[in-house]
PDB file of C-alpha atoms in Angstrom:
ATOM      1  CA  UNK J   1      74.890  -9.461  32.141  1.00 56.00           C
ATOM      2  CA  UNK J   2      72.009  -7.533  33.667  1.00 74.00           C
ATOM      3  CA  UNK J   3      69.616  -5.878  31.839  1.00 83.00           C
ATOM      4  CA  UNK J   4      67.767  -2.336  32.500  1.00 91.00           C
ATOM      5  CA  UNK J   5      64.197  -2.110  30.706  1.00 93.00           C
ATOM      6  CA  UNK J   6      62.992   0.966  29.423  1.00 94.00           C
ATOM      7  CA  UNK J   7      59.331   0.946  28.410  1.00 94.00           C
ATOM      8  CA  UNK J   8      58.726   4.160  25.773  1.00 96.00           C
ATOM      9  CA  UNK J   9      55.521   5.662  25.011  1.00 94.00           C
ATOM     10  CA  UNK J  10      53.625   5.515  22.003  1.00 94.00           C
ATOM     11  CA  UNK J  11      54.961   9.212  21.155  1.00 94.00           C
ATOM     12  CA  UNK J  12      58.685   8.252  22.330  1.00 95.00           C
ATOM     13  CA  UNK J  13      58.294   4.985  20.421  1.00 94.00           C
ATOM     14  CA  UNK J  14      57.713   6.350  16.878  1.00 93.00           C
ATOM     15  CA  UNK J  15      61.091   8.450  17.323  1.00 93.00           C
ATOM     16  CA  UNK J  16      63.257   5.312  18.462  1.00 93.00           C
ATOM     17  CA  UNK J  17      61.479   2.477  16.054  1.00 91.00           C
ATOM     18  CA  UNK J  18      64.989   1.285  15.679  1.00 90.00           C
ATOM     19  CA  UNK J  19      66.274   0.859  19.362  1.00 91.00           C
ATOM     20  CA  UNK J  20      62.352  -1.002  20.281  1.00 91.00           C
ATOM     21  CA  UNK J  21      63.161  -4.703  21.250  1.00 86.00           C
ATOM     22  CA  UNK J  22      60.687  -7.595  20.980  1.00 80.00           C
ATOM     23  CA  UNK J  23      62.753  -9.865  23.217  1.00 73.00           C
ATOM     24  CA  UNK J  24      60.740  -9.357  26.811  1.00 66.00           C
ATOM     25  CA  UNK J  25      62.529 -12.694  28.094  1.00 67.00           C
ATOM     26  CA  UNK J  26      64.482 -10.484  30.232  1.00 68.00           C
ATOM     27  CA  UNK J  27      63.942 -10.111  33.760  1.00 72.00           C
ATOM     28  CA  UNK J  28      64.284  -6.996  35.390  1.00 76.00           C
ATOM     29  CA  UNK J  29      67.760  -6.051  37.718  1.00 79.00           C
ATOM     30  CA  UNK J  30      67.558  -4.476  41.064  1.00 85.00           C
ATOM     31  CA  UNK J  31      66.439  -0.921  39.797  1.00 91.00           C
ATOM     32  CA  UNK J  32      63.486  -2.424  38.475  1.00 91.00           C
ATOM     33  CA  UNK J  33      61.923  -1.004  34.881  1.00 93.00           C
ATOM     34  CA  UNK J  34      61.633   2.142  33.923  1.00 96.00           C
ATOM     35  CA  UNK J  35      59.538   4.471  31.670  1.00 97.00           C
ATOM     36  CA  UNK J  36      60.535   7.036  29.142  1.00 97.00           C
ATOM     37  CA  UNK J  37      58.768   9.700  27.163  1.00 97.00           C
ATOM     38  CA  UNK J  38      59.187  12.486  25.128  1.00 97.00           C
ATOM     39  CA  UNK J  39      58.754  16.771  25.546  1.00 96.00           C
ATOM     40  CA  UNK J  40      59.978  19.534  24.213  1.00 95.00           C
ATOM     41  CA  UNK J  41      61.311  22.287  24.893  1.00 93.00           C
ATOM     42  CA  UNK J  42      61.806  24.954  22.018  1.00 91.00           C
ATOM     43  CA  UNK J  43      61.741  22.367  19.668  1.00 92.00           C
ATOM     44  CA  UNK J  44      64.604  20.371  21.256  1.00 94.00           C
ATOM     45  CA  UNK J  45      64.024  16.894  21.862  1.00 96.00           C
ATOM     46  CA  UNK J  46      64.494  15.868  26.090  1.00 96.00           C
ATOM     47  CA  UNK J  47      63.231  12.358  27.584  1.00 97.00           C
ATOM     48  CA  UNK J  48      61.908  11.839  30.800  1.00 98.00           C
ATOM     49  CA  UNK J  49      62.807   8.943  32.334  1.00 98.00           C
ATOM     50  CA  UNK J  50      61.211   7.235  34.987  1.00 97.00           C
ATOM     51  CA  UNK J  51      61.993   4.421  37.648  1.00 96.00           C
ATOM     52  CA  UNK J  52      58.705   2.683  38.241  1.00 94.00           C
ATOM     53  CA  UNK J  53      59.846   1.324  42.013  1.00 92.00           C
ATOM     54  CA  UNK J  54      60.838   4.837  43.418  1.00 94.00           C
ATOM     55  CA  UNK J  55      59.659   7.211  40.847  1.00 95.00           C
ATOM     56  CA  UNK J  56      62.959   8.635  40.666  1.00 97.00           C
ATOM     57  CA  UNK J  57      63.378  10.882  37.460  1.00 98.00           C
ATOM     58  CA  UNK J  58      66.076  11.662  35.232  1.00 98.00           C
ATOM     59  CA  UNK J  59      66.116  14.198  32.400  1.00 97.00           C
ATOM     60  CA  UNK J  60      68.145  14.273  29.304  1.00 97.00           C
ATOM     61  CA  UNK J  61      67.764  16.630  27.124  1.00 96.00           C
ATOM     62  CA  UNK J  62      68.329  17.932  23.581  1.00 94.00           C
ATOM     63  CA  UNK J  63      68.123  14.357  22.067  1.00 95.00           C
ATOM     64  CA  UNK J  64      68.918  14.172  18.580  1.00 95.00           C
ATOM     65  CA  UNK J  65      68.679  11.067  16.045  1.00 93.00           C
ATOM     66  CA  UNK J  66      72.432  11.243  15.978  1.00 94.00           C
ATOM     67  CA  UNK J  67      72.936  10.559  19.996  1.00 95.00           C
ATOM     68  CA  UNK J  68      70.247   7.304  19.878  1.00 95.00           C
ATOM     69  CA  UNK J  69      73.922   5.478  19.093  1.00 95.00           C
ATOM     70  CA  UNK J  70      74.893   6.497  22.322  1.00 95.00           C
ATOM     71  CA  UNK J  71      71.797   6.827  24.101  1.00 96.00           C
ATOM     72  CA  UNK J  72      73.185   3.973  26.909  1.00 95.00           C
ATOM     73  CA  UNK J  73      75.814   6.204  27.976  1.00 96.00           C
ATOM     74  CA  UNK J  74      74.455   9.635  27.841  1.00 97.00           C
ATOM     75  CA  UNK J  75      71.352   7.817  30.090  1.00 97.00           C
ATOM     76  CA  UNK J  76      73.587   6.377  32.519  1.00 97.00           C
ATOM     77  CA  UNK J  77      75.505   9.604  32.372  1.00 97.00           C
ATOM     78  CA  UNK J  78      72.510  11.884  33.268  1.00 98.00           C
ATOM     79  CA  UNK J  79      71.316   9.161  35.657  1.00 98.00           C
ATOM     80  CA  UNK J  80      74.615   9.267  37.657  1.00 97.00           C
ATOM     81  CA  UNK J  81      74.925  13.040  37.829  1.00 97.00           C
ATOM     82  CA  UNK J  82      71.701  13.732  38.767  1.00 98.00           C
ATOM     83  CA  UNK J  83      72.364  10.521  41.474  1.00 97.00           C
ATOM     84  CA  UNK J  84      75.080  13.026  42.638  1.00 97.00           C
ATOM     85  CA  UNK J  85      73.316  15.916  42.621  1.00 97.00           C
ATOM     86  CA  UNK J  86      70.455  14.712  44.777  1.00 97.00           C
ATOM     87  CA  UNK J  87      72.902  13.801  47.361  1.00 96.00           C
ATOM     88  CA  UNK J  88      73.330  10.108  46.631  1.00 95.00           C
ATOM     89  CA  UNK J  89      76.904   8.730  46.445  1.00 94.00           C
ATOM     90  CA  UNK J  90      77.626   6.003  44.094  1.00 94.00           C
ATOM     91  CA  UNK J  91      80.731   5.184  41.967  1.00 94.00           C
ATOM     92  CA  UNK J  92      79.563   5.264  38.894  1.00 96.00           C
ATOM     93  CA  UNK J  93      81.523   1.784  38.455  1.00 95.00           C
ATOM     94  CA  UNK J  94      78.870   0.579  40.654  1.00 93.00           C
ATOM     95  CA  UNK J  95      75.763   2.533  38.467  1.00 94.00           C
ATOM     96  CA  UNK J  96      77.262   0.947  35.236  1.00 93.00           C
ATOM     97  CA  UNK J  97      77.207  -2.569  36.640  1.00 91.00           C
ATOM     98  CA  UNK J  98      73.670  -2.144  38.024  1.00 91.00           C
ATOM     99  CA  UNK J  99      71.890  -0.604  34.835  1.00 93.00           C
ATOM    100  CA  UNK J 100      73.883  -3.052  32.859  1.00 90.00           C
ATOM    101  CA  UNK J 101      72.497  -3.255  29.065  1.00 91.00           C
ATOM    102  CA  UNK J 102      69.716  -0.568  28.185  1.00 92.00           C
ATOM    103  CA  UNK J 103      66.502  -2.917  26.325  1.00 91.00           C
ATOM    104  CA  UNK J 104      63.695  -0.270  25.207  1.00 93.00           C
ATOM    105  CA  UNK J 105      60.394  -1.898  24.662  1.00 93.00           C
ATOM    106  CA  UNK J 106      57.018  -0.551  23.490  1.00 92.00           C
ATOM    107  CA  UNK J 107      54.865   0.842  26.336  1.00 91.00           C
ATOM    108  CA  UNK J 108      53.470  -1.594  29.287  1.00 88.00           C
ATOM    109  CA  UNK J 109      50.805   0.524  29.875  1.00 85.00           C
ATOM    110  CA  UNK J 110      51.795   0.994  33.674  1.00 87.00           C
ATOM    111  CA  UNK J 111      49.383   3.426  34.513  1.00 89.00           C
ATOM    112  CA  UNK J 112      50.518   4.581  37.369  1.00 88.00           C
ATOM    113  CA  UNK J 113      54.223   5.533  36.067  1.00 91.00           C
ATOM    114  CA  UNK J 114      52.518   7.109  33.266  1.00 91.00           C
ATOM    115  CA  UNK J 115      50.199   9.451  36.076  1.00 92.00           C
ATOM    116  CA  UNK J 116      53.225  10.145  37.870  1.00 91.00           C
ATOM    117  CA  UNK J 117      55.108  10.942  34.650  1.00 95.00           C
ATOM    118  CA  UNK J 118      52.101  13.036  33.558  1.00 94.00           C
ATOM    119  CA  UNK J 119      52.133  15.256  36.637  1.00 94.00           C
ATOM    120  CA  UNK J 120      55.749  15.399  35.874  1.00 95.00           C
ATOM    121  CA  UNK J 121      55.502  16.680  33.102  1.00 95.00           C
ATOM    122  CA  UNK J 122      53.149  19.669  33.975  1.00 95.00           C
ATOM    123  CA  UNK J 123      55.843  20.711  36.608  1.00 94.00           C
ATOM    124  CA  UNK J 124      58.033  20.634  33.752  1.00 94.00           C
ATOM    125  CA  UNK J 125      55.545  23.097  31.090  1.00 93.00           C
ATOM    126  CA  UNK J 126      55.124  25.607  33.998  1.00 94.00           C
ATOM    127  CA  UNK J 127      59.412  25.767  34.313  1.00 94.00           C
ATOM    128  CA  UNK J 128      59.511  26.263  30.872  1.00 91.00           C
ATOM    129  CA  UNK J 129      57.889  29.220  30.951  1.00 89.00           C
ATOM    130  CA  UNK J 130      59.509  30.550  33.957  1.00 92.00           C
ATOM    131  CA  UNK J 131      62.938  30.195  32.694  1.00 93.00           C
ATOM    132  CA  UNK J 132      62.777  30.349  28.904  1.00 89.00           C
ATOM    133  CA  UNK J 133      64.898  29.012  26.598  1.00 90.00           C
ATOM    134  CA  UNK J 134      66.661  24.882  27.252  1.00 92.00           C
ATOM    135  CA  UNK J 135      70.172  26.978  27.807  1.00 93.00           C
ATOM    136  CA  UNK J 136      68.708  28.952  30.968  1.00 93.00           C
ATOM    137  CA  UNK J 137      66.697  26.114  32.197  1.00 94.00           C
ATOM    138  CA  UNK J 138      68.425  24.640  35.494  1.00 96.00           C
ATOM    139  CA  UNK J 139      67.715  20.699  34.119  1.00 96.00           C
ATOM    140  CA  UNK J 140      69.190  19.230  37.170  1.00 96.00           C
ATOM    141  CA  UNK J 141      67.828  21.116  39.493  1.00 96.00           C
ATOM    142  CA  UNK J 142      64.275  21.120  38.352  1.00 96.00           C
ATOM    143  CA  UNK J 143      64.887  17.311  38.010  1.00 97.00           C
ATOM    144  CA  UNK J 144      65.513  17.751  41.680  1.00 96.00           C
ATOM    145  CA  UNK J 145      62.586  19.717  42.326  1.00 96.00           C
ATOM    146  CA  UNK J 146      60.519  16.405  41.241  1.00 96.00           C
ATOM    147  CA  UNK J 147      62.177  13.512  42.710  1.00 96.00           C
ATOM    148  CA  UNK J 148      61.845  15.435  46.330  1.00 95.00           C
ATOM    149  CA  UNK J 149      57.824  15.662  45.434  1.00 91.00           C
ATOM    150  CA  UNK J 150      56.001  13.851  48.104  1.00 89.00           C
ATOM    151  CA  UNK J 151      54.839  10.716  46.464  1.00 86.00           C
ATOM    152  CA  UNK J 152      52.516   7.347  48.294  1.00 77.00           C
ATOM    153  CA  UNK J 153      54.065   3.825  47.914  1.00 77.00           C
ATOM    154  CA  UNK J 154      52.605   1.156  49.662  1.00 70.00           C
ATOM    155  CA  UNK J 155      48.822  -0.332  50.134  1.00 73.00           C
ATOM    156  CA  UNK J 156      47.813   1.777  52.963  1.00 71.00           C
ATOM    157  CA  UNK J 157      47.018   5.304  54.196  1.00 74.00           C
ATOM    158  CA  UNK J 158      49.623   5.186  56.697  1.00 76.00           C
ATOM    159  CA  UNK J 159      52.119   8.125  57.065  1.00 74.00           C
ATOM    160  CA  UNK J 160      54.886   6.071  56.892  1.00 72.00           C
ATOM    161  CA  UNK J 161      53.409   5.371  53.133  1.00 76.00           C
ATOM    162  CA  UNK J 162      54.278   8.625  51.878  1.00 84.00           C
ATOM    163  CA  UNK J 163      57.901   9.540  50.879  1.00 89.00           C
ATOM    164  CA  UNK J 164      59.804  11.069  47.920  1.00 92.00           C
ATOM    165  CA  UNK J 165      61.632   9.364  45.144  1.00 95.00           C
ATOM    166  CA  UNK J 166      65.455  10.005  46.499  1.00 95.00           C
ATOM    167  CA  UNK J 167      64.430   8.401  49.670  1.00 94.00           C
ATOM    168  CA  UNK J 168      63.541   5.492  47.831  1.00 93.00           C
ATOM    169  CA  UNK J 169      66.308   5.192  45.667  1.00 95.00           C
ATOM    170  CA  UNK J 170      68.572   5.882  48.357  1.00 94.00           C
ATOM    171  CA  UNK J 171      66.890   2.399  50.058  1.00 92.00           C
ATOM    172  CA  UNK J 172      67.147   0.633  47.129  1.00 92.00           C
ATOM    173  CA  UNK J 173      70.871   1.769  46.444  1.00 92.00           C
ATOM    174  CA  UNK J 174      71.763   0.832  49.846  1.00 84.00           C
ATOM    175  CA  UNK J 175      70.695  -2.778  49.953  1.00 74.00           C
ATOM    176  CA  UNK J 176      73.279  -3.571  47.233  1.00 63.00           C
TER     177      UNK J 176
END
């Protein structure tokens, strides 16, 4: 069975001791690995996940110790609707098989997933204080706002380096 990593950061990792995995024999699926951390947002727990290939985001938020049973689901969950709501059609038959089993790991140190995430996560501080409280904050649409941020994949300086995270999901998606 496939097998999605999720590399946590040191602050993520001392809330999920439990779930962190030592077995790194697994090799990552189609989506690649991705990188989680924590904020908050009046005192509230939410995770932002990352995919390291596209630097497509998905937020979940208002994490408590009770949902890390179910943390697989209520990921894939998020990760599907926001799929949806950034205008990328999959059944989420499909998204289940893909993501497989969720592995969290200690932190890689992938530096430039943890800029990206980092610049994320400023976007994210200047919302909060726009909208206020978690219940008037528009989670999936924000998390739109920042996979549609221009980002630079590739080696070169070439315009055609430059894209957005749903663009490359959307390739990645489509090659299945």
């Amino acid at each position: 069975m496939k097998r999605t990593r999720i590399h946590t950061t040191k602050k993520l990792e001392k809330l999920v001791k439990k779930l962190i995995s030592n077995n790194h024999d697994t090799e990552d699926g189609i989506l690649g690995k991705w990188k989680a951390t924590v904020f908050y947002v009046n005192r509230k727990k939410c995770w932002l996940i990352t995919n390291a290939l596209t630097k497509y985001n998905v937020v979940v938020t208002d994490i408590k110790a009770s949902d890390l049973k179910d943390i697989e689901t209520i990921f894939k969950e998020a990760f599907y609707v926001q799929l949806i709501y950034d205008g990328i059609i999959i059944e989420f038959e499909n998204l289940n098989t893909l993501v497989g089993e969720i592995g969290f790991y200690s932190t890689d140190n992938d530096r430039s997933t943890t800029g990206f995430q980092n610049h994320s996560l400023e976007s994210l501080e200047w919302w909060k204080y726009q909208f206020g409280p978690l219940e008037n904050m528009p989670i999936k649409d924000l998390t739109n706002r920042l996979n549609t941020t221009v980002i630079h994949i590739g080696e070169g300086k070439k315009m055609a380096d430059y894209t957005d995270p749903i663009r490359e999901m959307k390739k990645i998606l489509n090659h299945i």
